[in-house]
Coordinates of C-alpha atoms in Angstrom, one line a residue:
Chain A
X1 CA 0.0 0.0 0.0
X2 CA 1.4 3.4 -1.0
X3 CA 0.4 6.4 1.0
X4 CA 0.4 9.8 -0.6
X5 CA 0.0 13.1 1.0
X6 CA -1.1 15.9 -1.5
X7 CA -1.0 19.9 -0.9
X8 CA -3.0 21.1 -3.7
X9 CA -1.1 24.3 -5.3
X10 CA 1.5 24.0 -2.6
X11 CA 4.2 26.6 -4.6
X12 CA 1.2 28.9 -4.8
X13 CA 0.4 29.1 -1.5
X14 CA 3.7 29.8 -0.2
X15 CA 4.4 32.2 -2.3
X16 CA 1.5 34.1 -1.4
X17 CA 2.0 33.4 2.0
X18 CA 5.7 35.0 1.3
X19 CA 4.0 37.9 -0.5
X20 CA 1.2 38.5 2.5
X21 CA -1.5 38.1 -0.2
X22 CA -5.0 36.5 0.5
X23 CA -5.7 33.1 -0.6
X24 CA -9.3 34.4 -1.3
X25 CA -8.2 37.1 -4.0
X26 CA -8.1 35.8 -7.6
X27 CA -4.4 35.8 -7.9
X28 CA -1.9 33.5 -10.3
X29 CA 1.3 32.6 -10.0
X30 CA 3.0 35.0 -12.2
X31 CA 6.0 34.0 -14.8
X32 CA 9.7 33.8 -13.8
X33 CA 11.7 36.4 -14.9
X34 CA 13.1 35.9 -18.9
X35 CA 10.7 33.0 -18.3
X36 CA 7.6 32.6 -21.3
X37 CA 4.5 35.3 -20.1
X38 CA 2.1 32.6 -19.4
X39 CA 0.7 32.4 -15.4
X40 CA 1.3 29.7 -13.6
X41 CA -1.5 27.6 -11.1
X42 CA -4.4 30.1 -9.9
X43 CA -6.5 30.3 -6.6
X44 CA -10.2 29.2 -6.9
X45 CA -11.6 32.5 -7.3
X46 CA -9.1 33.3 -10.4
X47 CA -10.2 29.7 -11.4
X48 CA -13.8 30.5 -10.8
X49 CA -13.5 33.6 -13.1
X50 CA -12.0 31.8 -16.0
X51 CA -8.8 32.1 -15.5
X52 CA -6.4 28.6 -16.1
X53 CA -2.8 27.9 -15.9
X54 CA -1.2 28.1 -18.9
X55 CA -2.9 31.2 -20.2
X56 CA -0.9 34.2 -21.0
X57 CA -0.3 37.1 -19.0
X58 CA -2.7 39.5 -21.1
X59 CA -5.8 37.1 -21.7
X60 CA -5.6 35.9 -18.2
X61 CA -6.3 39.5 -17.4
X62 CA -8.7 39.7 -20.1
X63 CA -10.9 37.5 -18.3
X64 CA -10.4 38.7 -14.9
X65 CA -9.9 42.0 -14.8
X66 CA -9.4 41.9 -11.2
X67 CA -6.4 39.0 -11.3
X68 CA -3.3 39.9 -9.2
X69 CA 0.3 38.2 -10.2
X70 CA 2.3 36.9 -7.2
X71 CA 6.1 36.3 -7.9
X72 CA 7.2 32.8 -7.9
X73 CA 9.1 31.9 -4.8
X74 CA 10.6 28.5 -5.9
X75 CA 13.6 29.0 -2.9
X76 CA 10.9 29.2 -0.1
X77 CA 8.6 26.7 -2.1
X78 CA 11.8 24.2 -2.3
X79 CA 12.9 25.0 1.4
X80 CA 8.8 24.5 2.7
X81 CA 8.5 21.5 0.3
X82 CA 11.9 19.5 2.3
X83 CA 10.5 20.5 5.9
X84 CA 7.5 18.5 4.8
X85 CA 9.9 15.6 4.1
X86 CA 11.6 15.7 7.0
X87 CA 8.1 15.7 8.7
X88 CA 7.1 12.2 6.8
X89 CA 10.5 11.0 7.4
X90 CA 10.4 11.4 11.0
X91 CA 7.2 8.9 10.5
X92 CA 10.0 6.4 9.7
X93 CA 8.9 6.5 6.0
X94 CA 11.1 6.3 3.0
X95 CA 9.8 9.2 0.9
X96 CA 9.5 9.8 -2.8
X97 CA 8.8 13.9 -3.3
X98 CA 6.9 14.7 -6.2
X99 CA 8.5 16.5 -8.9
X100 CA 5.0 18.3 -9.3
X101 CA 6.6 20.1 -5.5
X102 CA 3.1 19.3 -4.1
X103 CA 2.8 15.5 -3.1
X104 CA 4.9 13.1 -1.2
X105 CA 4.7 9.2 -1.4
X106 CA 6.1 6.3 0.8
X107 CA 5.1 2.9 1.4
X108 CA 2.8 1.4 4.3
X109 CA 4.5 -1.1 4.4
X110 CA 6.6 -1.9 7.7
X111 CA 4.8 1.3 9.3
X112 CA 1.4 -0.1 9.7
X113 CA 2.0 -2.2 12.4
X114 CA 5.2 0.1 13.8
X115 CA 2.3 3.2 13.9
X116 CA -0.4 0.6 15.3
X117 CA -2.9 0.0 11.9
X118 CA -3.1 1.9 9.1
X119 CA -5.5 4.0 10.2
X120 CA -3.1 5.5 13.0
X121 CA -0.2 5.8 10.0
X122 CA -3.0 8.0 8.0
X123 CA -3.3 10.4 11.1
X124 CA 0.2 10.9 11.7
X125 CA 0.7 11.8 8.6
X126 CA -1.9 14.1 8.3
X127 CA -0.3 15.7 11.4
X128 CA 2.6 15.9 9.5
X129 CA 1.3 18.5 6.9
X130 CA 1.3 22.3 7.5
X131 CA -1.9 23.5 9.4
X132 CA -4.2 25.6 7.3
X133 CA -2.2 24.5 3.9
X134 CA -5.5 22.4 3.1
X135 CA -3.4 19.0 2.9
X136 CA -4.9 15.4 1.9
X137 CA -3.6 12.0 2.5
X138 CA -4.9 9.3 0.4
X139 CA -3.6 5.4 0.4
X140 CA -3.7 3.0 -2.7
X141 CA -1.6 -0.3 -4.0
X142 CA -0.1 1.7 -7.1
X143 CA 1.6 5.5 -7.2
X144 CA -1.3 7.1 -9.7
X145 CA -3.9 5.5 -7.7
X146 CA -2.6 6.4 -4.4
X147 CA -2.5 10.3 -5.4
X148 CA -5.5 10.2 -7.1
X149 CA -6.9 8.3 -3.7
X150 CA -5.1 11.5 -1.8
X151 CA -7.0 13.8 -4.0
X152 CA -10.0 12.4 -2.6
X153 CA -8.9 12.0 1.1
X154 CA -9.5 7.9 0.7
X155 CA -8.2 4.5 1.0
X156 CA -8.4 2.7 -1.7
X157 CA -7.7 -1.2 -1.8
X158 CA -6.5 -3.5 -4.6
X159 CA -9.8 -4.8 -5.9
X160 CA -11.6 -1.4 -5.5
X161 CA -8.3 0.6 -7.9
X162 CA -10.4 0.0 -11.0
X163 CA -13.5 0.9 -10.0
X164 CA -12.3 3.9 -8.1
X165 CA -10.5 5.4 -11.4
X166 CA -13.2 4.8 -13.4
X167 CA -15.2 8.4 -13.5
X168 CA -12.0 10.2 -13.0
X169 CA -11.2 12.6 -15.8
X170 CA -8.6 11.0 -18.6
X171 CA -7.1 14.7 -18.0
X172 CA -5.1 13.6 -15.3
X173 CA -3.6 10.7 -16.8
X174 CA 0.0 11.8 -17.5
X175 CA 0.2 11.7 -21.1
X176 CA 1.6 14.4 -23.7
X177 CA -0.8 17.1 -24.7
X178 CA -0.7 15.2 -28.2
X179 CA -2.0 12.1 -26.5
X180 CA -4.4 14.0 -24.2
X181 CA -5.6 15.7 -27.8
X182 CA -6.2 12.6 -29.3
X183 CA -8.2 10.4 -26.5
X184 CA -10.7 14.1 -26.6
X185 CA -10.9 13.6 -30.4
X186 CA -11.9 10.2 -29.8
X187 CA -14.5 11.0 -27.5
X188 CA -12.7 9.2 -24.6
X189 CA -13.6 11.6 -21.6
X190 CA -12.6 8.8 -18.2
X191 CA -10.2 6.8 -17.3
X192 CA -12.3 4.0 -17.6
X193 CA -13.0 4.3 -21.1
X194 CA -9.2 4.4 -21.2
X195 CA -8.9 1.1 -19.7
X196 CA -11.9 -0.9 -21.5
X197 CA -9.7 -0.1 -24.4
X198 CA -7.3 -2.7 -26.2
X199 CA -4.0 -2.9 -24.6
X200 CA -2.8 -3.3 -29.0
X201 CA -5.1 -0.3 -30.1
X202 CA -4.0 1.5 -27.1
X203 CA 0.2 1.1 -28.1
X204 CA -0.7 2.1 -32.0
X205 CA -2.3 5.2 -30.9
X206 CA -0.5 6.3 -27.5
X207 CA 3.1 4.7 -27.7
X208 CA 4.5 3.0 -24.5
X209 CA 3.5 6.3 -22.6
X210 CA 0.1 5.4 -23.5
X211 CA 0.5 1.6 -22.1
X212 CA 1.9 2.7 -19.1
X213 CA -1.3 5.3 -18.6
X214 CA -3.7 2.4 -19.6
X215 CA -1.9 0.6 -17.1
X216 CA -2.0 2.9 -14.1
X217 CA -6.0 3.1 -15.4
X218 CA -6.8 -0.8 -14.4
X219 CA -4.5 -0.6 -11.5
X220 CA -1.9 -2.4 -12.8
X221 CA 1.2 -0.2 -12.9
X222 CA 4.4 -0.4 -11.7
X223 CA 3.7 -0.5 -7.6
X224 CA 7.0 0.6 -6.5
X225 CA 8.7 3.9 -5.7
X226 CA 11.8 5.8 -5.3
X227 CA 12.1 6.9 -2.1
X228 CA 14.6 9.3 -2.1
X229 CA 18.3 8.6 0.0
X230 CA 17.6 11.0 3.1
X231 CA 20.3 13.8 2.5
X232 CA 22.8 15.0 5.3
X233 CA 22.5 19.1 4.3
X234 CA 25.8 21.4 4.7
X235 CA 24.8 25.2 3.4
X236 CA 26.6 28.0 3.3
X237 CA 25.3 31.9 2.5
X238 CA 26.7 35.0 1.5
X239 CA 25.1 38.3 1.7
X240 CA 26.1 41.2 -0.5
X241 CA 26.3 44.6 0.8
X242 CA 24.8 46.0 -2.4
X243 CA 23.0 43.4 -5.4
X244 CA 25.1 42.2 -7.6
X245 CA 24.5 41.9 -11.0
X246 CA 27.8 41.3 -12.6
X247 CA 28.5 37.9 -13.3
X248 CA 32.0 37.3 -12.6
X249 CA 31.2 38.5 -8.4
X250 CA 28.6 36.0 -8.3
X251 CA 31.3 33.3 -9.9
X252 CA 33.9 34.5 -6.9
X253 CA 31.2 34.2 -4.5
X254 CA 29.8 30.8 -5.2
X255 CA 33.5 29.7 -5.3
X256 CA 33.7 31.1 -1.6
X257 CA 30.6 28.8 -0.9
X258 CA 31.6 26.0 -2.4
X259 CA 34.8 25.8 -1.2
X260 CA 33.2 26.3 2.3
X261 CA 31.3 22.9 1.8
X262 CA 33.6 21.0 0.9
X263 CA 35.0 21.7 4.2
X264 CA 32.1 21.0 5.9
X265 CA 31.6 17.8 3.9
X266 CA 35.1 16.6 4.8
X267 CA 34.7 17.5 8.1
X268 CA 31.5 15.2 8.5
X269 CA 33.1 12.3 6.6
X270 CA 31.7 12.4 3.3
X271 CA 31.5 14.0 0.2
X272 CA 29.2 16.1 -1.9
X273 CA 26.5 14.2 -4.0
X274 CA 24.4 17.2 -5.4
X275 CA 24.1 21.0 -4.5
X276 CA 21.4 23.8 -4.6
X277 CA 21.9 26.7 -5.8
X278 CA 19.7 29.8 -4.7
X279 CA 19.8 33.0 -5.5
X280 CA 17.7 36.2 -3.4
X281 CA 16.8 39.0 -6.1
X282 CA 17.0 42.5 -5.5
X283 CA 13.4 42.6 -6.8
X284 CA 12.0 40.3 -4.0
X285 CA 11.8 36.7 -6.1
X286 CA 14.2 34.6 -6.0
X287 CA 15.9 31.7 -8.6
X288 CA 16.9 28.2 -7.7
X289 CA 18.7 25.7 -9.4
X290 CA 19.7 21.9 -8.7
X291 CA 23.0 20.5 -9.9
X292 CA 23.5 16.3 -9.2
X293 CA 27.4 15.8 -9.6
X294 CA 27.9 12.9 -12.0
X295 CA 29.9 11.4 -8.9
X296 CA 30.4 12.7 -5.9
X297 CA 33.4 14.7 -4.9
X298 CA 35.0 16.9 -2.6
X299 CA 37.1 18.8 -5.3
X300 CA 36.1 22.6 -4.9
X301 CA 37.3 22.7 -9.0
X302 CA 35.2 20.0 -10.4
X303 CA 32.2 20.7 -8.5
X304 CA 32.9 24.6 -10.1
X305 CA 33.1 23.4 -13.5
X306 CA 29.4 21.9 -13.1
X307 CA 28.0 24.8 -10.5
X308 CA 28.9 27.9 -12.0
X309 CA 27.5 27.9 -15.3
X310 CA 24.1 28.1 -14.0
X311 CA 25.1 31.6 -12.6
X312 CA 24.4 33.0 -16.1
X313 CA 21.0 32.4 -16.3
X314 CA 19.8 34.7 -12.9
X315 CA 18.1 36.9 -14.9
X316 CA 17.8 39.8 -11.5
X317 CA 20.5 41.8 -9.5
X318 CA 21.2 39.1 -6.8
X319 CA 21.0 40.3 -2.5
X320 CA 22.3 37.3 -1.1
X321 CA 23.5 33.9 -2.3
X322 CA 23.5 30.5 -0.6
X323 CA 24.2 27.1 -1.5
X324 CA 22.9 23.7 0.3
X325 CA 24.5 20.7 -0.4
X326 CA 24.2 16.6 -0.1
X327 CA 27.1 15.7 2.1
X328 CA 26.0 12.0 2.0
X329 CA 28.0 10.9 -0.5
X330 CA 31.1 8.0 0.5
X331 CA 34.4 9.6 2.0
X332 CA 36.8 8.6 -0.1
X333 CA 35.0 9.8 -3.4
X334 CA 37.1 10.6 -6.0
X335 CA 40.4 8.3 -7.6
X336 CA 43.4 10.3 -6.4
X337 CA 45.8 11.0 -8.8
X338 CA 49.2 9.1 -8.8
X339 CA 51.5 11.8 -9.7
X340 CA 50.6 15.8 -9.3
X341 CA 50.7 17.8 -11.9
X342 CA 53.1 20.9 -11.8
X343 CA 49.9 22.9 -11.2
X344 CA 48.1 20.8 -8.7
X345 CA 51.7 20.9 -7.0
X346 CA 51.8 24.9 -6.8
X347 CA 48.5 25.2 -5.6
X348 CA 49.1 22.9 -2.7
X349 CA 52.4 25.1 -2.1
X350 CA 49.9 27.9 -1.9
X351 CA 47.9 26.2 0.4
X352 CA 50.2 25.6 2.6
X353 CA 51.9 29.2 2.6
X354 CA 48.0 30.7 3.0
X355 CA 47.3 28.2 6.2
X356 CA 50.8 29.6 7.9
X357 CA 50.0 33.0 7.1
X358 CA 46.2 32.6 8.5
X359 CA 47.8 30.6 11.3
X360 CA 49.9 33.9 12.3
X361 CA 47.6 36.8 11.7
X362 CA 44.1 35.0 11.6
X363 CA 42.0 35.1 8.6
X364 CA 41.5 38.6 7.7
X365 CA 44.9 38.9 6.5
X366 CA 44.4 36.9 2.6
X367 CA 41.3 38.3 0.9
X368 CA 40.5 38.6 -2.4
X369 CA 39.6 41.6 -4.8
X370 CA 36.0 40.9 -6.5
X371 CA 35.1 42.2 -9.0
X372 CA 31.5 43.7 -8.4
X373 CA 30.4 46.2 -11.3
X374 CA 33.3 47.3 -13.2
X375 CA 31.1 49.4 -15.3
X376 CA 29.9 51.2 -12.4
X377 CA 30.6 55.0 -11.5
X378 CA 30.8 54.7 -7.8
X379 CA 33.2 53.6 -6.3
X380 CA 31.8 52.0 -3.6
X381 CA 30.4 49.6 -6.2
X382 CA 33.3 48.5 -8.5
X383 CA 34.9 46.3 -6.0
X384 CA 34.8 44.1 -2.7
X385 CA 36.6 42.2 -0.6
X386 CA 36.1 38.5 0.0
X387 CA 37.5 35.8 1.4
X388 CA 40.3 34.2 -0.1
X389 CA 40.2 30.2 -0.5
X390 CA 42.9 28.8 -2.2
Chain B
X1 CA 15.7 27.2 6.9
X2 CA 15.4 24.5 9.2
X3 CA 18.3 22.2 8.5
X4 CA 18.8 18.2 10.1
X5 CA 21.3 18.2 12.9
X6 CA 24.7 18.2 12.1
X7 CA 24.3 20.5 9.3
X8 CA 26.0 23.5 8.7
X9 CA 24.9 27.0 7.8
X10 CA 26.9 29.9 7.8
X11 CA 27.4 33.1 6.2
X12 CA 30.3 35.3 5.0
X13 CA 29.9 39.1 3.7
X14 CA 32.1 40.4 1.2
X15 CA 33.5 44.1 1.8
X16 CA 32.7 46.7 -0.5
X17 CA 35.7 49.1 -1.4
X18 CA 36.0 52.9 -1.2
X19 CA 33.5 52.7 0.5
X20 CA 32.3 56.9 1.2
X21 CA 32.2 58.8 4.6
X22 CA 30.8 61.9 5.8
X23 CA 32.7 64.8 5.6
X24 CA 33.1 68.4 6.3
X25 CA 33.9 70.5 3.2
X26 CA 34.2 74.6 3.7
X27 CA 33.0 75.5 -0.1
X28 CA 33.6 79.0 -1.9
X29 CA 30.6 81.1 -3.2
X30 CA 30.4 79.2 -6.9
X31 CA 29.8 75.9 -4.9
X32 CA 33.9 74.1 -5.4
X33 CA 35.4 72.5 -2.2
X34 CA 37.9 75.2 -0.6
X35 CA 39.1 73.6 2.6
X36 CA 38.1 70.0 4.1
X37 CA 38.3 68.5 7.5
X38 CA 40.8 65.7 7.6
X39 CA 42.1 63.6 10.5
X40 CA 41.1 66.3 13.0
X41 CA 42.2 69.3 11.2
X42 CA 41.0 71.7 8.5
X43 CA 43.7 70.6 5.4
X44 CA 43.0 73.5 2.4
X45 CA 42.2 72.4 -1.3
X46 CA 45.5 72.7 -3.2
X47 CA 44.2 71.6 -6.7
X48 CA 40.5 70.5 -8.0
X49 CA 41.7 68.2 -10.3
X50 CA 38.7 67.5 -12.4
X51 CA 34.8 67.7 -11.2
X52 CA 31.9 65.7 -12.8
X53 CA 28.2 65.4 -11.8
X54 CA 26.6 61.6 -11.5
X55 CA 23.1 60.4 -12.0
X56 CA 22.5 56.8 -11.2
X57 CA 20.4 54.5 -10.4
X58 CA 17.3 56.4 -10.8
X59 CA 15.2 53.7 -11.3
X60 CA 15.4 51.8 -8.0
X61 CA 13.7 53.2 -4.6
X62 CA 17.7 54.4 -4.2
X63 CA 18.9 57.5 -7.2
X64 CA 22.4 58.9 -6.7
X65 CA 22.9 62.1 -7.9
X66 CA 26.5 63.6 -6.5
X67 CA 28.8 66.2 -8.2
X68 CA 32.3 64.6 -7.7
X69 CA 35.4 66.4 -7.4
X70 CA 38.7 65.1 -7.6
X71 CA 40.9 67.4 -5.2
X72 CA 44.3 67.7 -3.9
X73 CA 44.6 68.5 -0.3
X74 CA 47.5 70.2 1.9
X75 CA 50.1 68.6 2.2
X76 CA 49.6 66.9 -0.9
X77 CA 47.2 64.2 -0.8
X78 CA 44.8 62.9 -3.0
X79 CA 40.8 63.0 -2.2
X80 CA 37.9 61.8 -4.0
X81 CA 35.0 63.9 -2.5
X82 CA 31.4 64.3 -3.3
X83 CA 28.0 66.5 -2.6
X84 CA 24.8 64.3 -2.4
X85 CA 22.0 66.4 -4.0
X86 CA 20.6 66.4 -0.4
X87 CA 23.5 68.8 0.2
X88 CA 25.9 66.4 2.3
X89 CA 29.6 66.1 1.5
X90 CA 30.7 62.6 1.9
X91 CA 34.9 61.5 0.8
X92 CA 35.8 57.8 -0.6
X93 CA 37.6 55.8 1.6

């Protein structure tokens, strides 16, 4: 039995809830900035005036004159969205997050009679939600059944999946808009017309992402899932004294931070798996991106050459920037190197002189010049002084 | 951010630069720095070197708008001083 719990326009409400805005107020999710002007998931009173994700920015207000725009917060979605992890996880689950940022899944298994019935489970993991976030829990044999059972606020056994997905809307099945297109033109409204259909017909028309959506229709997908590897977090943050725009201060300071965690992950014993980037704008959003190292590392220079990239695409002056990190990976990560190269052996020389000379004089001594906006005409803002990590 | 135990959050500022200071300038009837209060004592203007006005920023909550002058001060040192539109005199670190 899988057990899902569901927050309904979770990044929606914390982003209002960021922006002090009511949840009664027809108001959308705005777009990112540089992102395509089309809103994002509405509030039922936008809904109920027309309004629907996906709609540009100027028919949106076409039909609601009245709509407000909130700034996506996907930094205090992401952070909001891993406290309610850690919430399941305290249950003693194994939890799968959605990538929708809204619904988290685990299995029953082994907790039923650990919690005292399944019944028990459900209520302790309804306690686990935010209060007031309007938060369901729903329990089936299969993934899409269980969140479509969460959706619902039910438990939902093996020989009652069928039945139970029958009137639901074929909308929801995950399918390309293409596919979704052509089950309309063919009149097929439910997911039970979806599964009285030929498993053959179904692979001509649909593909394999059709099967696998026929399948999850009769109850018969795959019942397993990923529960995630529960992370052990380092973060580090750095806070500008004016925003920062220019691209190569943001490089020096996310070398700062990275270097920093790498520390901290050495420290602990491990080794960095995957980082978070986030970004505070000077405009009040904020930008977020995820980088999964193809192997984990504690080399402040490869896990650069994957990180810093990214930087180019904040598309807003920048207030403060922080980076969280997965420290879980294995301590010795990384083949060393049998021989050093000339390089490798100068910047360990470095090292060395820089830890004597902080040894003497503490760190304050070995800083580095930043660039901040060489373009600028005051002073104050052309350059900085940061920490220097060799 | 609420963070499992054992991990690690800090935070490290960088230090702006030339970073600008109030001031007290004695001016001359056109407007142009005559005498300027330096380390405890009133150092004349020797030489204004050059003297431009900036405008910047005017479309944040923040403008700038200072007329800079470049000046030399007795006994030979170098100032970069400036008059926010407000009408304080502030000099660059």
């Amino acid at each position: 039995m899988i057990v899902t719990a569901l927050i309904p326009l979770f990044p929606l409400r914390i982003a209002l809830l960021e922006a002090r805005m009511p949840w009664d107020d027809p108001i959308a999710l705005g777009p990112e900035p540089g992102a395509p002007q089309v809103i994002g998931p509405c509030t039922p009173s936008a809904w109920g005036q027309g309004v629907r994700p996906g709609f540009r920015v100027g028919e949106a207000l076409a039909r609601c004159p009245g709509l407000d725009l909130v700034m996506p917060d996907p930094d205090a979605a992401r952070s909001a969205a891993e406290r309610v992890t850690l919430r399941l996880e305290d249950l003693g689950a194994a939890v799968a997050p959605g990538d929708d940022g809204e619904s988290w899944s685990f299995a029953a298994t082994g907790l039923i009679r650990m919690h005292g019935g399944m019944a028990v489970l459900m209520r302790r993991a309804r306690a686990a939600l935010p209060v007031g976030a309007g938060g369901r829990i729903g329990a089936a044999p299969t993934p899409f059944a269980s969140r479509e059972a969460a959706r619902a606020g039910v438990v939902i056994h093996q020989d009652e999946v069928a039945d139970f997905l029958a009137p639901l809307p074929a909308g929801r099945l995950p399918l390309p808009q293409k596919s979704r297109s052509a089950l309309e033109a063919l009149g097929i409204r439910s997911m039970g017309q979806v599964a009285h259909l030929p498993r053959a017909s179904v692979l001509d028309r649909l593909g394999p992402t059709g099967v696998a959506a026929w399948e999850m229709t009769r109850g018969e997908d795959d019942p397993r899932i990923s529960p995630r590897v529960p992370p052990q977090p380092v973060g580090e943050e750095v806070s500008f004294p004016e925003s920062i725009g220019a691209l190569p201060a943001l490089e020096a300071a996310l070398r700062i931070l990275i270097a920093r965690i790498t520390e901290h992950a050495r420290t602990q014993g491990g080794s960095v798996r995957s980082i978070v980037i986030r970004a505070r704008l000077e405009d009040g959003g904020s930008w977020t991106h995820a980088v999964a190292l193809r192997e984990a590392t504690c080399d402040p220079r490869r896990i650069g050459i994957a990180a810093l990239p990214h930087l180019a695409r904040i598309t807003a002056p920048v207030t403060s920037l922080a980076i969280e990190a997965d420290a879980g990976g294995p301590p010795d990560a990384g083949q060393l190197a049998l021989v050093s190269t000339p390089d490798e052996e100068r910047m360990r020389r470095a090292g060395t002189a820089l830890a004597q000379v902080r040894a003497a004089g503490g760190a304050a001594p070995v800083l580095r010049l930043v660039e901040i906006e060489p373009w600028s005409r005051l002073p104050e803002r052309t350059w900085a002084l940061g920490p220097y990590e060799a | 951010m609420e963070q499992a135990p054992g991990a690690h959050v800090g935070t490290r500022s960088l230090r702006g630069l030339a970073a600008a200071g109030p001031v007290e300038v004695f001016t001359s009837p056109d407007g142009t720095p005559h005498a300027l209060m330096r380390d405890g004592r009133r150092r004349l203007v020797v030489a204004v070197r050059d003297s431009w006005r900036v405008q910047d920023r005017w479309w944040t909550d923040d403008p700038v708008d200072r007329s800079y002058f470049d000046v030399i001060v007795e006994p030979g040192r170098h100032a970069l001083i400036f008059r926010e539109s407000s009408g304080g005199w502030f000099v660059h670190a």
